[in-house]
Short mmCIF file of C-alpha atoms and ligand atoms in Angstrom, two decimals:
data_model
loop_
_atom_site.label_atom_id
_atom_site.label_comp_id
_atom_site.label_asym_id
_atom_site.label_seq_id
_atom_site.Cartn_x
_atom_site.Cartn_y
_atom_site.Cartn_z
CA MET A 1 71.77 114.94 110.77
CA LEU A 2 74.33 114.66 107.95
CA ARG A 3 73.38 115.11 104.14
CA PHE A 4 75.27 115.89 100.99
CA LYS A 5 74.55 117.22 97.71
CA ASN A 6 76.91 116.99 94.61
CA LEU A 7 76.84 120.19 92.50
CA GLY A 8 78.65 118.48 89.36
CA SER A 9 80.98 115.65 89.04
CA GLY A 10 83.94 114.49 86.59
CA SER A 11 86.50 116.31 84.24
CA THR A 12 84.22 119.31 83.69
CA GLY A 13 84.24 120.30 87.27
CA ASN A 14 83.81 118.86 90.92
CA ALA A 15 81.89 120.43 93.74
CA THR A 16 80.16 118.72 96.73
CA VAL A 17 78.32 120.52 99.83
CA VAL A 18 78.22 118.29 103.01
CA GLU A 19 75.92 119.68 105.73
CA ALA A 20 75.56 118.80 109.53
CA ARG A 21 73.34 120.10 112.00
CA ASP A 22 72.77 119.27 115.68
CA GLY A 23 69.90 121.50 116.45
CA GLY A 24 71.37 124.89 115.87
CA ARG A 25 72.77 126.49 112.92
CA PRO A 26 73.83 124.03 110.28
CA ASN A 27 77.65 123.87 109.29
CA ARG A 28 78.60 123.27 105.69
CA LEU A 29 81.77 122.23 104.07
CA LEU A 30 82.33 122.73 100.16
CA ILE A 31 84.55 119.88 98.82
CA ASP A 32 86.34 121.09 95.71
CA CYS A 33 85.62 124.13 93.80
CA GLY A 34 86.21 122.95 90.18
CA LEU A 35 83.44 125.27 88.61
CA GLY A 36 83.65 128.92 87.83
CA PRO A 37 82.38 131.51 90.42
CA ARG A 38 79.17 132.26 88.52
CA THR A 39 78.34 128.33 87.87
CA LEU A 40 79.08 127.79 91.29
CA ALA A 41 76.68 130.53 92.58
CA THR A 42 73.95 129.25 90.30
CA ARG A 43 74.36 125.68 91.51
CA LEU A 44 74.48 126.61 95.12
CA GLY A 45 71.35 128.72 94.51
CA LEU A 46 69.55 125.53 93.06
CA ALA A 47 70.50 123.72 96.50
CA GLY A 48 68.85 126.70 98.34
CA LEU A 49 72.23 128.23 99.55
CA ASP A 50 74.69 130.93 98.70
CA MET A 51 78.36 131.30 99.51
CA ALA A 52 77.57 132.88 102.98
CA ASP A 53 76.29 129.59 103.81
CA ILE A 54 79.57 127.77 103.42
CA ASP A 55 81.85 127.49 106.44
CA ALA A 56 84.86 126.22 104.83
CA ILE A 57 86.18 124.85 101.44
CA PHE A 58 88.32 121.81 101.17
CA VAL A 59 90.22 121.18 98.04
CA THR A 60 91.35 117.45 97.38
CA HIS A 61 94.00 118.30 94.94
CA GLU A 62 95.51 120.79 92.40
CA HIS A 63 94.03 119.44 89.19
CA SER A 64 91.93 121.90 87.69
CA ASP A 65 88.56 120.01 87.83
CA HIS A 66 89.00 120.30 91.69
CA ILE A 67 90.85 123.48 92.53
CA GLY A 68 89.15 125.65 89.89
CA SER A 69 88.33 129.00 91.16
CA ALA A 70 88.71 128.02 95.09
CA CYS A 71 91.34 130.66 95.81
CA LYS A 72 89.45 133.38 93.99
CA ILE A 73 86.12 132.52 95.69
CA ALA A 74 87.90 132.06 99.30
CA LEU A 75 89.48 135.44 99.08
CA ARG A 76 86.39 137.16 97.67
CA HIS A 77 83.98 135.73 100.33
CA ARG A 78 86.58 135.32 103.21
CA ILE A 79 85.93 131.66 103.46
CA PRO A 80 88.68 129.25 105.12
CA LEU A 81 90.41 127.24 102.65
CA TRP A 82 91.83 123.90 103.56
CA MET A 83 94.34 121.80 101.55
CA SER A 84 97.59 119.83 101.82
CA HIS A 85 100.86 121.54 101.95
CA GLY A 86 101.71 119.73 98.59
CA THR A 87 98.45 121.11 96.98
CA HIS A 88 99.39 124.65 98.07
CA GLN A 89 102.78 124.16 96.58
CA ALA A 90 101.60 122.78 93.40
CA ILE A 91 99.39 125.80 92.74
CA GLY A 92 102.38 128.17 93.24
CA ALA A 93 101.87 128.64 96.95
CA PRO A 94 99.50 131.76 96.57
CA ASP A 95 99.31 134.12 99.67
CA LEU A 96 96.09 133.29 101.00
CA GLY A 97 96.72 134.89 104.36
CA ASP A 98 94.93 133.56 107.51
CA LEU A 99 92.41 131.93 105.14
CA LEU A 100 94.86 129.13 104.35
CA HIS A 101 94.45 125.92 106.64
CA ILE A 102 96.82 123.05 105.83
CA ALA A 103 95.30 119.75 105.93
CA ARG A 104 97.14 116.43 106.96
CA ASP A 105 96.47 112.82 106.67
CA GLY A 106 94.69 111.66 109.66
CA ASP A 107 94.40 115.08 111.42
CA ALA A 108 90.55 115.41 112.22
CA VAL A 109 89.13 119.07 111.73
CA ASP A 110 85.99 120.31 113.85
CA LEU A 111 83.63 122.62 111.84
CA GLY A 112 80.95 122.81 114.63
CA ALA A 113 78.42 120.11 113.91
CA LEU A 114 80.40 118.67 111.05
CA GLN A 115 83.82 116.88 111.64
CA PHE A 116 86.00 115.74 108.76
CA ARG A 117 89.12 113.55 108.50
CA PRO A 118 91.46 113.77 105.35
CA PHE A 119 93.29 110.81 104.17
CA THR A 120 96.03 110.32 101.55
CA VAL A 121 95.28 108.52 98.19
CA PRO A 122 97.20 107.19 95.43
CA HIS A 123 96.79 109.72 92.45
CA ASP A 124 99.04 111.67 90.37
CA ALA A 125 98.95 114.88 92.10
CA ARG A 126 101.53 116.35 94.79
CA GLU A 127 99.62 115.45 97.95
CA PRO A 128 95.98 114.27 97.26
CA LEU A 129 93.56 113.99 100.09
CA GLN A 130 90.15 112.54 100.27
CA LEU A 131 87.68 112.69 103.15
CA ARG A 132 85.86 110.88 105.83
CA LEU A 133 83.05 113.26 107.41
CA SER A 134 80.84 112.90 110.37
CA ASP A 135 78.20 114.58 112.40
CA GLY A 136 79.21 112.52 115.29
CA ALA A 137 76.63 109.70 114.61
CA ALA A 138 76.62 108.79 110.79
CA CYS A 139 79.78 108.82 108.49
CA LEU A 140 80.08 109.82 104.80
CA GLY A 141 82.90 108.86 102.69
CA VAL A 142 84.03 111.04 99.63
CA LEU A 143 86.58 109.26 97.41
CA THR A 144 87.41 110.04 93.93
CA ASP A 145 90.51 110.58 91.89
CA LEU A 146 92.74 107.46 92.98
CA GLY A 147 94.07 104.72 90.90
CA HIS A 148 93.37 101.92 93.31
CA ALA A 149 92.41 101.48 97.15
CA THR A 150 95.20 100.85 99.44
CA PRO A 151 94.78 99.27 102.89
CA HIS A 152 94.93 102.83 104.35
CA VAL A 153 92.22 104.06 102.25
CA LEU A 154 89.84 101.18 103.36
CA ALA A 155 90.66 101.61 107.04
CA GLN A 156 89.94 105.30 106.83
CA LEU A 157 86.32 104.54 105.23
CA ALA A 158 85.46 101.55 107.61
CA GLY A 159 82.05 102.04 108.94
CA CYS A 160 80.83 104.76 106.52
CA ARG A 161 77.20 104.57 106.05
CA ALA A 162 77.31 106.40 102.64
CA MET A 163 79.82 107.10 99.89
CA LEU A 164 80.46 109.29 96.83
CA LEU A 165 82.63 107.01 95.02
CA GLU A 166 84.47 107.31 91.73
CA CYS A 167 83.59 104.93 88.98
CA ASN A 168 85.72 106.44 86.46
CA HIS A 169 85.98 104.11 83.52
CA ASP A 170 85.03 100.81 82.27
CA PRO A 171 88.34 98.99 81.32
CA GLU A 172 87.14 97.72 78.01
CA LEU A 173 85.75 101.15 76.92
CA LEU A 174 89.02 102.81 78.05
CA ALA A 175 91.16 100.20 76.19
CA ALA A 176 89.07 100.75 72.93
CA SER A 177 88.85 104.61 73.29
CA ALA A 178 90.50 107.02 71.05
CA TYR A 179 92.63 108.17 74.07
CA PRO A 180 96.10 108.46 73.11
CA TYR A 181 98.39 105.43 74.50
CA PHE A 182 100.04 107.51 77.35
CA LEU A 183 96.52 108.76 78.61
CA LYS A 184 95.22 105.10 78.57
CA ARG A 185 98.14 104.21 80.89
CA ARG A 186 97.86 107.44 82.93
CA VAL A 187 93.99 107.04 83.56
CA GLY A 188 94.14 103.19 83.99
CA GLY A 189 97.41 103.37 86.24
CA THR A 190 97.84 102.76 89.81
CA HIS A 191 97.85 106.39 90.28
CA GLY A 192 95.13 107.47 87.87
CA HIS A 193 91.50 106.81 88.10
CA LEU A 194 89.43 104.16 89.65
CA ALA A 195 87.84 101.68 87.08
CA ASN A 196 84.45 100.20 87.75
CA PRO A 197 85.51 96.72 89.03
CA LEU A 198 88.02 98.43 91.48
CA ALA A 199 85.09 100.64 92.85
CA ALA A 200 82.99 97.41 93.01
CA GLY A 201 85.83 95.82 95.12
CA ILE A 202 85.87 98.80 97.61
CA ALA A 203 81.95 98.48 97.80
CA THR A 204 82.17 94.82 98.72
CA ALA A 205 84.97 95.64 101.36
CA LEU A 206 82.98 98.49 102.99
CA ALA A 207 79.43 96.87 102.58
CA ALA A 208 80.64 94.25 105.17
CA GLN A 209 81.22 97.27 107.42
CA GLY A 210 78.01 98.97 107.34
CA LEU A 211 77.93 100.74 104.13
CA GLN A 212 74.30 101.27 102.89
CA GLN A 213 74.40 103.65 99.85
CA ILE A 214 76.82 104.76 97.05
CA VAL A 215 76.68 107.51 94.56
CA ALA A 216 78.78 106.69 91.55
CA ALA A 217 80.92 109.97 90.73
CA HIS A 218 83.67 111.44 88.28
CA LEU A 219 82.44 109.08 85.49
CA SER A 220 84.35 109.55 82.27
CA ARG A 221 82.09 110.70 79.52
CA GLN A 222 84.09 108.82 76.90
CA ASN A 223 85.14 105.70 78.89
CA ASN A 224 82.04 104.97 80.95
CA ARG A 225 78.27 105.09 81.09
CA PRO A 226 76.05 105.29 84.22
CA ASP A 227 74.53 101.82 83.51
CA LEU A 228 78.01 100.30 83.48
CA ALA A 229 78.92 101.92 86.60
CA LEU A 230 75.67 100.75 88.25
CA ALA A 231 75.93 97.27 87.12
CA ALA A 232 79.34 96.81 88.49
CA LEU A 233 78.45 98.11 91.93
CA ALA A 234 75.21 96.11 91.75
CA GLY A 235 76.95 93.03 90.79
CA ALA A 236 79.78 93.34 93.50
CA ALA A 237 79.74 90.46 96.13
CA GLY A 238 77.87 91.43 99.16
CA CYS A 239 76.20 94.62 97.44
CA GLY A 240 72.78 93.41 97.01
CA GLY A 241 71.19 95.57 99.42
CA LEU A 242 72.91 98.91 98.57
CA ALA A 243 71.06 101.97 97.52
CA LEU A 244 72.80 103.18 94.35
CA GLY A 245 72.98 106.40 92.29
CA VAL A 246 74.95 108.41 89.92
CA ALA A 247 76.14 111.82 90.16
CA ASP A 248 75.49 113.73 86.69
CA PRO A 249 78.41 115.78 85.36
CA VAL A 250 76.37 119.08 85.38
CA THR A 251 73.25 118.61 87.70
CA GLY A 252 75.07 116.56 90.30
CA THR A 253 72.57 114.93 92.85
CA ASP A 254 69.67 115.92 94.87
CA TRP A 255 70.37 116.25 98.61
CA ILE A 256 71.04 112.88 100.03
CA GLN A 257 70.50 112.05 103.60
CA VAL A 258 73.42 109.96 105.17
ZN1 ZN B 1 89.31 114.93 89.02
ZN1 ZN B 2 92.82 114.50 89.80
#
C-alpha cells in the first residue's frame, strides 16, 4: 500500500511524507524539509507521526523552500539524508557524517517497503532531482520546481498512477504581476517553474500511460489560483477522468492513497 501526505507546498515551504507498507512496519520518506523544526513537528503530528517515524529525508535541491531545516533535523534525530552531490556542494558541503547519502539520477534506492528513483529536472539549481516512488505495485511521481518537461522527465514518470505536480503560475497573471522583469523571466523561463499549460501537457502525456490522479502543488500565491490550475488540468486533452486536487500552501493535503 502506497500513500502520501503533503505538509505544505510553495515558496513558504515544501514537505511531503510518502509511506509504503507491505504487511510489516511501514517505511516513510520525507521529501523536502522547507519548514522550521517546530512547524514540521506540528504538521507531522497532524498526520499522526513524529520524527521517529521517518526513515529518511530526501532533499530535491538547495532552494530554501526545500532544504530548509533538513540538515539540522537529520543531525538532531539521526535520520539518513539524501541529496545530490550538487545540492550538497551548493549548501557549502556541511559535514553530515554517515547520515549523508548521495542521490544520483537513475539510481534506485530501497527503503524497505518503499523504493524511490531520483531523476534530473531542468531548474535553476546546481543538481536538482525529483522522484518516482513505488511500493512495488503502484507508482507515485513527485514533480515540482522545473521549467519544462524534458523527454527524460516524461520517461521517468511513465506508468505513475498518481502525481504531485507543480502548477506554479498562470502565464497571464505572471505577465501582469508586479514582479520585476528579471524575476518574471526567471520564473517563466525554461529552468524556472512550471506554468499551468505546461503542467497540463505533462498530464496529457501521462494520462495516456495510466495516470489517474493529480495533486497540483507549488502554486504561486501572486501568479496563480487553485481554480485556474484545476481548470488547466481538467481541460487538458485526455484528462477528463482524472481525480484532481490542490495542495494548500499551509495545510497541504490529507493522506492520499495511490
Ligand atoms: Zn520551490
Ligand atoms: Zn526551486
